[in-house]
Amino acid sequence: MEIILQPDAAAAALLVARVIAREIRRKPNLVLGLATGRTMEAVYAHLARLHRAEGVSFAACRTFNLDEYIGLPPEHPASYRQYMNRHLFSKVDIDLKNTHLPDGTAPDLQAECLRYERWIVECGGIDLQLLGIGRAGHIGFNEPMSALRSRTRDKTLMRSTLEQNAAMFGGEPDQVPHRAITMGVGTILESRRCLLLATGQEKADIIAKALEGPITSRVTASALQLHPHCTVVVDHAAAAHLEEVEYYRWIFESEPEWHNFKEN
Ligand code: F6R
C-alpha cells in the first residue's frame, strides 16, 4: 500500500482524477470500478473537465459501480445510477451501455449478485477500482464484520451509514433504504489496482485504523493492506492521526510514478 499526502481536499481529488485519466490514456478500454458519495463529486468534476479540456475519452471504457440501494428504481433521484448520470456519465463520452450498477430492484437479488460478479469476469476484471471510505471504515457497503473474502451480495446498512447518506433523502436517515447490493471485499481485492480517496477531519480516525491498524473485518478498508497495488490519497485533515507521515511524504517525493504529479 502506498499513501499519498496532499495539502487539501481539492488537491487530493485532482490527483486521483489525474491518475484515472492517465490510466485511461494508457488503456482506452479500461475497466473502471466506480464509487459514489460526496468525496467523489470533485473527482468526477475534474474528469469531466479533463474530458472537455484535454480530450480524455471514456468511449471505450467499461464501468462497474460498487453498490446500489435495494428497492430504489434506477430513475429515482437518490439512486446511485442517477448520481453517476449526474456527476459523470452525462458529462463525458461514455456509452451508457458500458456502465453497470447492480440492479437493486431485481426480483431475485442473489441471482442479480451472481450476474454482476459474472459480468465483471466477462469484461476481464476491474483494472482500476476507485474507493471512498465510510466513517465506520466500509469500502463499498461492506459494513463492519463483512467477511474479508465476501462477494457481491445484499447487505444491511448500519445506522451511521444511513445518517451519513441521509442528505439525498430529505435529511431523514429512516428514509434511506436499509439495504444495498455491494461488491464484496473479496471482489474489490481482485481488482488490479485500488485507488482510495479520503478527505476531511471526520475521516482521520478511521483512516488511521484502516491504514496503520490491524487487518480486521471490523474495519473492512483495512483489508486493502492485503492488496498488491493499492494507492491511498489523503488530504492533511484525513491524515491527521497517521503516524508514518514523514515516510508517506517521502514516497510522493521519491517514487517515479508521482514525478509528473508534483505541480498539484
Ligand atoms: C459509495 C461507497 C461508499 C462511500 C463512502 C464515503 O458508492 O462505496 O463506500 O465511498 O461511504 O462516502 P462519502 O464520500 O460521502 O463520505
PDB file of C-alpha atoms and ligand atoms in Angstrom:
ATOM      1  CA  MET A   1       0.000   0.000   0.000  1.00  0.00           C
ATOM      2  CA  GLU A   2       1.283   3.462  -0.740  1.00  0.00           C
ATOM      3  CA  ILE A   3      -0.138   6.514   0.956  1.00  0.00           C
ATOM      4  CA  ILE A   4      -0.003   9.882  -0.795  1.00  0.00           C
ATOM      5  CA  LEU A   5      -0.496  13.080   1.195  1.00  0.00           C
ATOM      6  CA  GLN A   6      -1.966  16.169  -0.405  1.00  0.00           C
ATOM      7  CA  PRO A   7      -2.416  19.569   1.214  1.00  0.00           C
ATOM      8  CA  ASP A   8      -6.196  19.780   0.885  1.00  0.00           C
ATOM      9  CA  ALA A   9      -9.296  18.055  -0.467  1.00  0.00           C
ATOM     10  CA  ALA A  10      -9.147  19.869  -3.817  1.00  0.00           C
ATOM     11  CA  ALA A  11      -5.552  18.791  -4.497  1.00  0.00           C
ATOM     12  CA  ALA A  12      -6.310  15.213  -3.416  1.00  0.00           C
ATOM     13  CA  ALA A  13      -9.335  14.934  -5.745  1.00  0.00           C
ATOM     14  CA  LEU A  14      -7.365  16.411  -8.639  1.00  0.00           C
ATOM     15  CA  LEU A  15      -4.548  13.916  -8.124  1.00  0.00           C
ATOM     16  CA  VAL A  16      -7.000  10.998  -8.139  1.00  0.00           C
ATOM     17  CA  ALA A  17      -8.680  12.295 -11.324  1.00  0.00           C
ATOM     18  CA  ARG A  18      -5.293  12.647 -12.990  1.00  0.00           C
ATOM     19  CA  VAL A  19      -4.342   9.073 -12.103  1.00  0.00           C
ATOM     20  CA  ILE A  20      -7.616   7.825 -13.626  1.00  0.00           C
ATOM     21  CA  ALA A  21      -7.107   9.981 -16.755  1.00  0.00           C
ATOM     22  CA  ARG A  22      -3.580   8.660 -17.180  1.00  0.00           C
ATOM     23  CA  GLU A  23      -4.767   5.050 -16.890  1.00  0.00           C
ATOM     24  CA  ILE A  24      -7.475   5.692 -19.498  1.00  0.00           C
ATOM     25  CA  ARG A  25      -4.895   7.178 -21.857  1.00  0.00           C
ATOM     26  CA  ARG A  26      -2.692   4.126 -21.345  1.00  0.00           C
ATOM     27  CA  LYS A  27      -5.563   1.683 -21.844  1.00  0.00           C
ATOM     28  CA  PRO A  28      -8.576   3.259 -23.581  1.00  0.00           C
ATOM     29  CA  ASN A  29     -10.811   0.240 -22.891  1.00  0.00           C
ATOM     30  CA  LEU A  30     -10.056   0.384 -19.169  1.00  0.00           C
ATOM     31  CA  VAL A  31     -12.468  -1.457 -16.879  1.00  0.00           C
ATOM     32  CA  LEU A  32     -13.098   1.105 -14.186  1.00  0.00           C
ATOM     33  CA  GLY A  33     -14.664   0.418 -10.796  1.00  0.00           C
ATOM     34  CA  LEU A  34     -16.553   3.465  -9.545  1.00  0.00           C
ATOM     35  CA  ALA A  35     -17.746   4.767  -6.182  1.00  0.00           C
ATOM     36  CA  THR A  36     -20.358   7.333  -5.212  1.00  0.00           C
ATOM     37  CA  GLY A  37     -20.542   9.692  -2.229  1.00  0.00           C
ATOM     38  CA  ARG A  38     -19.643  13.312  -1.545  1.00  0.00           C
ATOM     39  CA  THR A  39     -15.878  12.754  -1.749  1.00  0.00           C
ATOM     40  CA  MET A  40     -16.123  11.519  -5.346  1.00  0.00           C
ATOM     41  CA  GLU A  41     -18.067  14.511  -6.638  1.00  0.00           C
ATOM     42  CA  ALA A  42     -14.887  16.586  -7.016  1.00  0.00           C
ATOM     43  CA  VAL A  43     -13.107  13.704  -8.766  1.00  0.00           C
ATOM     44  CA  TYR A  44     -15.914  13.381 -11.312  1.00  0.00           C
ATOM     45  CA  ALA A  45     -15.984  17.161 -11.858  1.00  0.00           C
ATOM     46  CA  HIS A  46     -12.263  17.016 -12.688  1.00  0.00           C
ATOM     47  CA  LEU A  47     -12.751  14.039 -15.014  1.00  0.00           C
ATOM     48  CA  ALA A  48     -15.498  15.920 -16.857  1.00  0.00           C
ATOM     49  CA  ARG A  49     -13.149  18.895 -17.198  1.00  0.00           C
ATOM     50  CA  LEU A  50     -10.249  16.704 -18.359  1.00  0.00           C
ATOM     51  CA  HIS A  51     -12.588  15.183 -20.943  1.00  0.00           C
ATOM     52  CA  ARG A  52     -13.573  18.642 -22.247  1.00  0.00           C
ATOM     53  CA  ALA A  53     -10.200  20.357 -21.995  1.00  0.00           C
ATOM     54  CA  GLU A  54      -7.757  17.538 -22.723  1.00  0.00           C
ATOM     55  CA  GLY A  55      -9.847  15.063 -24.687  1.00  0.00           C
ATOM     56  CA  VAL A  56      -9.669  12.216 -22.174  1.00  0.00           C
ATOM     57  CA  SER A  57     -12.091   9.762 -23.764  1.00  0.00           C
ATOM     58  CA  PHE A  58     -14.311   7.278 -21.969  1.00  0.00           C
ATOM     59  CA  ALA A  59     -15.757   5.981 -25.255  1.00  0.00           C
ATOM     60  CA  ALA A  60     -14.185   2.533 -24.924  1.00  0.00           C
ATOM     61  CA  CYS A  61     -14.272   2.281 -21.101  1.00  0.00           C
ATOM     62  CA  ARG A  62     -16.494  -0.098 -19.191  1.00  0.00           C
ATOM     63  CA  THR A  63     -17.536   0.794 -15.662  1.00  0.00           C
ATOM     64  CA  PHE A  64     -18.825  -1.136 -12.655  1.00  0.00           C
ATOM     65  CA  ASN A  65     -20.143   0.686  -9.616  1.00  0.00           C
ATOM     66  CA  LEU A  66     -19.548  -0.706  -6.175  1.00  0.00           C
ATOM     67  CA  ASP A  67     -23.096  -0.593  -4.947  1.00  0.00           C
ATOM     68  CA  GLU A  68     -26.752   0.350  -5.287  1.00  0.00           C
ATOM     69  CA  TYR A  69     -29.623   0.662  -2.820  1.00  0.00           C
ATOM     70  CA  ILE A  70     -32.140  -2.168  -2.729  1.00  0.00           C
ATOM     71  CA  GLY A  71     -35.648  -1.115  -3.693  1.00  0.00           C
ATOM     72  CA  LEU A  72     -34.739   2.130  -5.497  1.00  0.00           C
ATOM     73  CA  PRO A  73     -35.516   2.088  -9.211  1.00  0.00           C
ATOM     74  CA  PRO A  74     -32.702   3.433 -11.411  1.00  0.00           C
ATOM     75  CA  GLU A  75     -34.732   6.547 -12.208  1.00  0.00           C
ATOM     76  CA  HIS A  76     -35.076   7.521  -8.503  1.00  0.00           C
ATOM     77  CA  PRO A  77     -33.097  10.757  -7.972  1.00  0.00           C
ATOM     78  CA  ALA A  78     -31.266   9.268  -4.956  1.00  0.00           C
ATOM     79  CA  SER A  79     -30.255   6.067  -6.762  1.00  0.00           C
ATOM     80  CA  TYR A  80     -26.591   5.621  -7.459  1.00  0.00           C
ATOM     81  CA  ARG A  81     -27.451   5.243 -11.165  1.00  0.00           C
ATOM     82  CA  GLN A  82     -28.776   8.825 -11.127  1.00  0.00           C
ATOM     83  CA  TYR A  83     -25.783  10.003  -9.090  1.00  0.00           C
ATOM     84  CA  MET A  84     -23.452   8.589 -11.755  1.00  0.00           C
ATOM     85  CA  ASN A  85     -25.505  10.033 -14.615  1.00  0.00           C
ATOM     86  CA  ARG A  86     -25.499  13.444 -12.953  1.00  0.00           C
ATOM     87  CA  HIS A  87     -21.859  13.654 -11.898  1.00  0.00           C
ATOM     88  CA  LEU A  88     -20.041  11.761 -14.637  1.00  0.00           C
ATOM     89  CA  PHE A  89     -21.844   9.806 -17.334  1.00  0.00           C
ATOM     90  CA  SER A  90     -23.793  12.777 -18.764  1.00  0.00           C
ATOM     91  CA  LYS A  91     -20.605  14.868 -18.858  1.00  0.00           C
ATOM     92  CA  VAL A  92     -18.260  12.560 -20.749  1.00  0.00           C
ATOM     93  CA  ASP A  93     -18.409  10.478 -23.925  1.00  0.00           C
ATOM     94  CA  ILE A  94     -19.118   7.159 -22.212  1.00  0.00           C
ATOM     95  CA  ASP A  95     -21.599   4.766 -23.830  1.00  0.00           C
ATOM     96  CA  LEU A  96     -24.287   4.136 -21.192  1.00  0.00           C
ATOM     97  CA  LYS A  97     -24.473   0.520 -22.364  1.00  0.00           C
ATOM     98  CA  ASN A  98     -20.983   0.100 -20.938  1.00  0.00           C
ATOM     99  CA  THR A  99     -21.899   1.408 -17.485  1.00  0.00           C
ATOM    100  CA  HIS A 100     -23.017  -1.112 -14.899  1.00  0.00           C
ATOM    101  CA  LEU A 101     -24.561  -0.884 -11.463  1.00  0.00           C
ATOM    102  CA  PRO A 102     -26.212  -3.675  -9.520  1.00  0.00           C
ATOM    103  CA  ASP A 103     -29.987  -3.704 -10.025  1.00  0.00           C
ATOM    104  CA  GLY A 104     -31.490  -3.029  -6.612  1.00  0.00           C
ATOM    105  CA  THR A 105     -34.975  -3.832  -7.907  1.00  0.00           C
ATOM    106  CA  ALA A 106     -34.129  -7.309  -9.235  1.00  0.00           C
ATOM    107  CA  PRO A 107     -36.777  -9.826  -8.093  1.00  0.00           C
ATOM    108  CA  ASP A 108     -34.066 -12.368  -7.263  1.00  0.00           C
ATOM    109  CA  LEU A 109     -31.271 -10.467  -5.502  1.00  0.00           C
ATOM    110  CA  GLN A 110     -28.994 -13.464  -5.181  1.00  0.00           C
ATOM    111  CA  ALA A 111     -29.211 -14.144  -8.909  1.00  0.00           C
ATOM    112  CA  GLU A 112     -28.522 -10.448  -9.558  1.00  0.00           C
ATOM    113  CA  CYS A 113     -25.380 -10.562  -7.376  1.00  0.00           C
ATOM    114  CA  LEU A 114     -24.101 -13.648  -9.200  1.00  0.00           C
ATOM    115  CA  ARG A 115     -24.864 -11.998 -12.534  1.00  0.00           C
ATOM    116  CA  TYR A 116     -22.885  -8.903 -11.502  1.00  0.00           C
ATOM    117  CA  GLU A 117     -19.853 -10.957 -10.471  1.00  0.00           C
ATOM    118  CA  ARG A 118     -20.021 -12.938 -13.725  1.00  0.00           C
ATOM    119  CA  TRP A 119     -20.268  -9.778 -15.782  1.00  0.00           C
ATOM    120  CA  ILE A 120     -17.137  -8.315 -14.161  1.00  0.00           C
ATOM    121  CA  VAL A 121     -15.246 -11.503 -15.019  1.00  0.00           C
ATOM    122  CA  GLU A 122     -16.589 -11.490 -18.598  1.00  0.00           C
ATOM    123  CA  CYS A 123     -15.259  -7.944 -19.035  1.00  0.00           C
ATOM    124  CA  GLY A 124     -11.806  -9.153 -17.997  1.00  0.00           C
ATOM    125  CA  GLY A 125     -11.869  -7.984 -14.358  1.00  0.00           C
ATOM    126  CA  ILE A 126     -11.566  -4.479 -12.944  1.00  0.00           C
ATOM    127  CA  ASP A 127      -8.375  -2.639 -13.882  1.00  0.00           C
ATOM    128  CA  LEU A 128      -8.742   0.285 -11.515  1.00  0.00           C
ATOM    129  CA  GLN A 129     -11.165   0.428  -8.583  1.00  0.00           C
ATOM    130  CA  LEU A 130     -11.960   3.833  -7.148  1.00  0.00           C
ATOM    131  CA  LEU A 131     -12.923   3.758  -3.444  1.00  0.00           C
ATOM    132  CA  GLY A 132     -14.109   6.082  -0.709  1.00  0.00           C
ATOM    133  CA  ILE A 133     -14.302   5.138   2.955  1.00  0.00           C
ATOM    134  CA  GLY A 134     -17.251   5.378   5.303  1.00  0.00           C
ATOM    135  CA  ARG A 135     -16.883   6.681   8.854  1.00  0.00           C
ATOM    136  CA  ALA A 136     -17.100   3.117  10.186  1.00  0.00           C
ATOM    137  CA  GLY A 137     -14.439   2.004   7.718  1.00  0.00           C
ATOM    138  CA  HIS A 138     -16.571   0.483   4.983  1.00  0.00           C
ATOM    139  CA  ILE A 139     -15.470   0.202   1.360  1.00  0.00           C
ATOM    140  CA  GLY A 140     -18.455  -0.158  -0.938  1.00  0.00           C
ATOM    141  CA  PHE A 141     -21.180  -1.002   1.567  1.00  0.00           C
ATOM    142  CA  ASN A 142     -19.099  -3.642   3.318  1.00  0.00           C
ATOM    143  CA  GLU A 143     -20.116  -2.727   6.836  1.00  0.00           C
ATOM    144  CA  PRO A 144     -18.140  -3.899   9.897  1.00  0.00           C
ATOM    145  CA  MET A 145     -17.900  -7.685  10.234  1.00  0.00           C
ATOM    146  CA  SER A 146     -18.237  -8.232   6.472  1.00  0.00           C
ATOM    147  CA  ALA A 147     -16.171 -11.264   5.561  1.00  0.00           C
ATOM    148  CA  LEU A 148     -12.879 -10.198   4.058  1.00  0.00           C
ATOM    149  CA  ARG A 149     -13.484 -12.744   1.272  1.00  0.00           C
ATOM    150  CA  SER A 150     -17.093 -11.681   0.661  1.00  0.00           C
ATOM    151  CA  ARG A 151     -18.502 -11.419  -2.857  1.00  0.00           C
ATOM    152  CA  THR A 152     -21.255  -9.214  -4.289  1.00  0.00           C
ATOM    153  CA  ARG A 153     -24.296  -9.651  -2.061  1.00  0.00           C
ATOM    154  CA  ASP A 154     -27.054  -7.793  -0.273  1.00  0.00           C
ATOM    155  CA  LYS A 155     -26.143  -6.124   2.964  1.00  0.00           C
ATOM    156  CA  THR A 156     -27.986  -4.362   5.797  1.00  0.00           C
ATOM    157  CA  LEU A 157     -26.625  -0.861   6.337  1.00  0.00           C
ATOM    158  CA  MET A 158     -25.515   0.491   9.711  1.00  0.00           C
ATOM    159  CA  ARG A 159     -27.370   3.312  11.373  1.00  0.00           C
ATOM    160  CA  SER A 160     -24.287   5.564  10.943  1.00  0.00           C
ATOM    161  CA  THR A 161     -24.322   4.866   7.188  1.00  0.00           C
ATOM    162  CA  LEU A 162     -27.989   5.822   6.973  1.00  0.00           C
ATOM    163  CA  GLU A 163     -27.171   9.049   8.827  1.00  0.00           C
ATOM    164  CA  GLN A 164     -24.148   9.730   6.612  1.00  0.00           C
ATOM    165  CA  ASN A 165     -26.273   9.286   3.463  1.00  0.00           C
ATOM    166  CA  ALA A 166     -29.483  10.972   4.621  1.00  0.00           C
ATOM    167  CA  ALA A 167     -28.937  14.240   2.711  1.00  0.00           C
ATOM    168  CA  MET A 168     -30.378  12.790  -0.527  1.00  0.00           C
ATOM    169  CA  PHE A 169     -33.441  11.591   1.423  1.00  0.00           C
ATOM    170  CA  GLY A 170     -34.586  14.897   2.907  1.00  0.00           C
ATOM    171  CA  GLY A 171     -32.126  14.586   5.798  1.00  0.00           C
ATOM    172  CA  GLU A 172     -34.130  11.625   7.200  1.00  0.00           C
ATOM    173  CA  PRO A 173     -31.996   8.541   7.966  1.00  0.00           C
ATOM    174  CA  ASP A 174     -35.184   6.448   8.143  1.00  0.00           C
ATOM    175  CA  GLN A 175     -35.979   7.323   4.531  1.00  0.00           C
ATOM    176  CA  VAL A 176     -32.645   5.855   3.335  1.00  0.00           C
ATOM    177  CA  PRO A 177     -33.102   2.269   2.112  1.00  0.00           C
ATOM    178  CA  HIS A 178     -31.826  -0.015   4.845  1.00  0.00           C
ATOM    179  CA  ARG A 179     -30.242  -2.496   2.461  1.00  0.00           C
ATOM    180  CA  ALA A 180     -27.998  -2.365  -0.559  1.00  0.00           C
ATOM    181  CA  ILE A 181     -26.253  -4.634  -3.024  1.00  0.00           C
ATOM    182  CA  THR A 182     -22.498  -4.197  -2.751  1.00  0.00           C
ATOM    183  CA  MET A 183     -19.435  -5.741  -4.299  1.00  0.00           C
ATOM    184  CA  GLY A 184     -17.747  -7.827  -1.606  1.00  0.00           C
ATOM    185  CA  VAL A 185     -14.386  -7.136  -0.017  1.00  0.00           C
ATOM    186  CA  GLY A 186     -13.090 -10.174  -1.909  1.00  0.00           C
ATOM    187  CA  THR A 187     -14.435  -8.760  -5.179  1.00  0.00           C
ATOM    188  CA  ILE A 188     -12.711  -5.428  -4.536  1.00  0.00           C
ATOM    189  CA  LEU A 189      -9.421  -7.130  -3.641  1.00  0.00           C
ATOM    190  CA  GLU A 190      -9.421  -8.854  -7.037  1.00  0.00           C
ATOM    191  CA  SER A 191      -9.229  -5.583  -8.963  1.00  0.00           C
ATOM    192  CA  ARG A 192      -5.796  -4.959 -10.445  1.00  0.00           C
ATOM    193  CA  ARG A 193      -5.360  -1.651  -8.707  1.00  0.00           C
ATOM    194  CA  CYS A 194      -7.260   0.121  -5.925  1.00  0.00           C
ATOM    195  CA  LEU A 195      -7.312   3.888  -5.518  1.00  0.00           C
ATOM    196  CA  LEU A 196      -8.878   5.134  -2.290  1.00  0.00           C
ATOM    197  CA  LEU A 197      -9.570   8.802  -1.645  1.00  0.00           C
ATOM    198  CA  ALA A 198     -10.358  10.183   1.818  1.00  0.00           C
ATOM    199  CA  THR A 199     -10.584  13.837   2.767  1.00  0.00           C
ATOM    200  CA  GLY A 200     -11.620  15.855   5.787  1.00  0.00           C
ATOM    201  CA  GLN A 201     -11.018  15.558   9.519  1.00  0.00           C
ATOM    202  CA  GLU A 202     -14.106  13.367  10.070  1.00  0.00           C
ATOM    203  CA  LYS A 203     -12.187  10.591   8.260  1.00  0.00           C
ATOM    204  CA  ALA A 204      -8.955  10.989  10.279  1.00  0.00           C
ATOM    205  CA  ASP A 205      -9.736   8.352  12.933  1.00  0.00           C
ATOM    206  CA  ILE A 206     -10.926   5.697  10.547  1.00  0.00           C
ATOM    207  CA  ILE A 207      -8.087   6.320   8.079  1.00  0.00           C
ATOM    208  CA  ALA A 208      -5.531   5.721  10.844  1.00  0.00           C
ATOM    209  CA  LYS A 209      -7.309   2.486  11.840  1.00  0.00           C
ATOM    210  CA  ALA A 210      -7.671   1.250   8.264  1.00  0.00           C
ATOM    211  CA  LEU A 211      -4.136   2.022   7.102  1.00  0.00           C
ATOM    212  CA  GLU A 212      -1.986   1.587  10.197  1.00  0.00           C
ATOM    213  CA  GLY A 213      -4.173  -0.619  12.381  1.00  0.00           C
ATOM    214  CA  PRO A 214      -4.613  -4.390  12.296  1.00  0.00           C
ATOM    215  CA  ILE A 215      -6.413  -6.075   9.396  1.00  0.00           C
ATOM    216  CA  THR A 216      -9.869  -6.753  10.740  1.00  0.00           C
ATOM    217  CA  SER A 217     -13.382  -7.212   9.440  1.00  0.00           C
ATOM    218  CA  ARG A 218     -14.459  -4.529  11.949  1.00  0.00           C
ATOM    219  CA  VAL A 219     -12.817  -2.038   9.573  1.00  0.00           C
ATOM    220  CA  THR A 220     -13.252  -3.550   6.143  1.00  0.00           C
ATOM    221  CA  ALA A 221     -10.988  -0.968   4.451  1.00  0.00           C
ATOM    222  CA  SER A 222      -8.098  -2.497   6.447  1.00  0.00           C
ATOM    223  CA  ALA A 223      -8.301  -5.460   4.028  1.00  0.00           C
ATOM    224  CA  LEU A 224      -6.694  -3.168   1.435  1.00  0.00           C
ATOM    225  CA  GLN A 225      -3.423  -3.788   3.280  1.00  0.00           C
ATOM    226  CA  LEU A 226      -3.535  -7.195   1.565  1.00  0.00           C
ATOM    227  CA  HIS A 227      -3.890  -5.712  -1.915  1.00  0.00           C
ATOM    228  CA  PRO A 228      -0.761  -5.886  -4.068  1.00  0.00           C
ATOM    229  CA  HIS A 229      -1.315  -2.465  -5.666  1.00  0.00           C
ATOM    230  CA  CYS A 230      -3.331  -0.072  -3.560  1.00  0.00           C
ATOM    231  CA  THR A 231      -2.817   3.691  -3.528  1.00  0.00           C
ATOM    232  CA  VAL A 232      -4.490   5.798  -0.854  1.00  0.00           C
ATOM    233  CA  VAL A 233      -4.711   9.547  -1.390  1.00  0.00           C
ATOM    234  CA  VAL A 234      -5.494  11.624   1.705  1.00  0.00           C
ATOM    235  CA  ASP A 235      -5.511  15.311   2.469  1.00  0.00           C
ATOM    236  CA  HIS A 236      -3.788  16.646   5.572  1.00  0.00           C
ATOM    237  CA  ALA A 237      -7.027  16.685   7.555  1.00  0.00           C
ATOM    238  CA  ALA A 238      -7.747  12.990   6.901  1.00  0.00           C
ATOM    239  CA  ALA A 239      -4.071  12.158   7.562  1.00  0.00           C
ATOM    240  CA  ALA A 240      -4.056  13.917  10.936  1.00  0.00           C
ATOM    241  CA  HIS A 241      -3.889  10.705  13.019  1.00  0.00           C
ATOM    242  CA  LEU A 242      -1.421   8.775  10.872  1.00  0.00           C
ATOM    243  CA  GLU A 243       1.949   8.022  12.463  1.00  0.00           C
ATOM    244  CA  GLU A 244       4.238   7.451   9.481  1.00  0.00           C
ATOM    245  CA  VAL A 245       3.534  10.720   7.649  1.00  0.00           C
ATOM    246  CA  GLU A 246       7.202  11.533   7.102  1.00  0.00           C
ATOM    247  CA  TYR A 247       7.616   8.310   5.162  1.00  0.00           C
ATOM    248  CA  TYR A 248       4.427   8.913   3.167  1.00  0.00           C
ATOM    249  CA  ARG A 249       5.693  12.366   2.163  1.00  0.00           C
ATOM    250  CA  TRP A 250       8.952  10.777   1.126  1.00  0.00           C
ATOM    251  CA  ILE A 251       7.107   8.268  -1.086  1.00  0.00           C
ATOM    252  CA  PHE A 252       5.480  11.103  -3.040  1.00  0.00           C
ATOM    253  CA  GLU A 253       8.886  12.781  -3.407  1.00  0.00           C
ATOM    254  CA  SER A 254      10.723   9.634  -4.447  1.00  0.00           C
ATOM    255  CA  GLU A 255       8.505   7.278  -6.445  1.00  0.00           C
ATOM    256  CA  PRO A 256       8.904   7.786 -10.222  1.00  0.00           C
ATOM    257  CA  GLU A 257       5.129   7.320 -10.714  1.00  0.00           C
ATOM    258  CA  TRP A 258       4.490  10.636  -8.933  1.00  0.00           C
ATOM    259  CA  HIS A 259       7.135  12.768 -10.666  1.00  0.00           C
ATOM    260  CA  ASN A 260       4.625  14.207 -13.134  1.00  0.00           C
ATOM    261  CA  PHE A 261       2.075  14.932 -10.433  1.00  0.00           C
ATOM    262  CA  LYS A 262       4.109  17.399  -8.393  1.00  0.00           C
ATOM    263  CA  GLU A 263       2.645  20.561  -9.872  1.00  0.00           C
ATOM    264  CA  ASN A 264      -0.559  19.878  -7.903  1.00  0.00           C
TER     265      ASN A 264
HETATM  266  C1  F6R B   1     -20.489   4.538  -2.226  1.00  0.00           C
HETATM  267  C2  F6R B   1     -19.435   3.866  -1.480  1.00  0.00           C
HETATM  268  C3  F6R B   1     -19.130   4.275  -0.072  1.00  0.00           C
HETATM  269  C4  F6R B   1     -18.591   5.710   0.034  1.00  0.00           C
HETATM  270  C5  F6R B   1     -18.306   6.075   1.485  1.00  0.00           C
HETATM  271  C6  F6R B   1     -17.807   7.506   1.638  1.00  0.00           C
HETATM  272  O1  F6R B   1     -20.554   4.015  -3.541  1.00  0.00           O
HETATM  273  O2  F6R B   1     -18.845   2.998  -1.986  1.00  0.00           O
HETATM  274  O3  F6R B   1     -18.187   3.377   0.465  1.00  0.00           O
HETATM  275  O4  F6R B   1     -17.431   5.836  -0.733  1.00  0.00           O
HETATM  276  O5  F6R B   1     -19.454   5.905   2.258  1.00  0.00           O
HETATM  277  O6  F6R B   1     -18.829   8.398   1.339  1.00  0.00           O
HETATM  278  P1  F6R B   1     -18.598   9.985   1.381  1.00  0.00           P
HETATM  279  O7  F6R B   1     -17.636  10.297   0.299  1.00  0.00           O
HETATM  280  O8  F6R B   1     -19.961  10.571   1.125  1.00  0.00           O
HETATM  281  O9  F6R B   1     -18.041  10.291   2.736  1.00  0.00           O
END
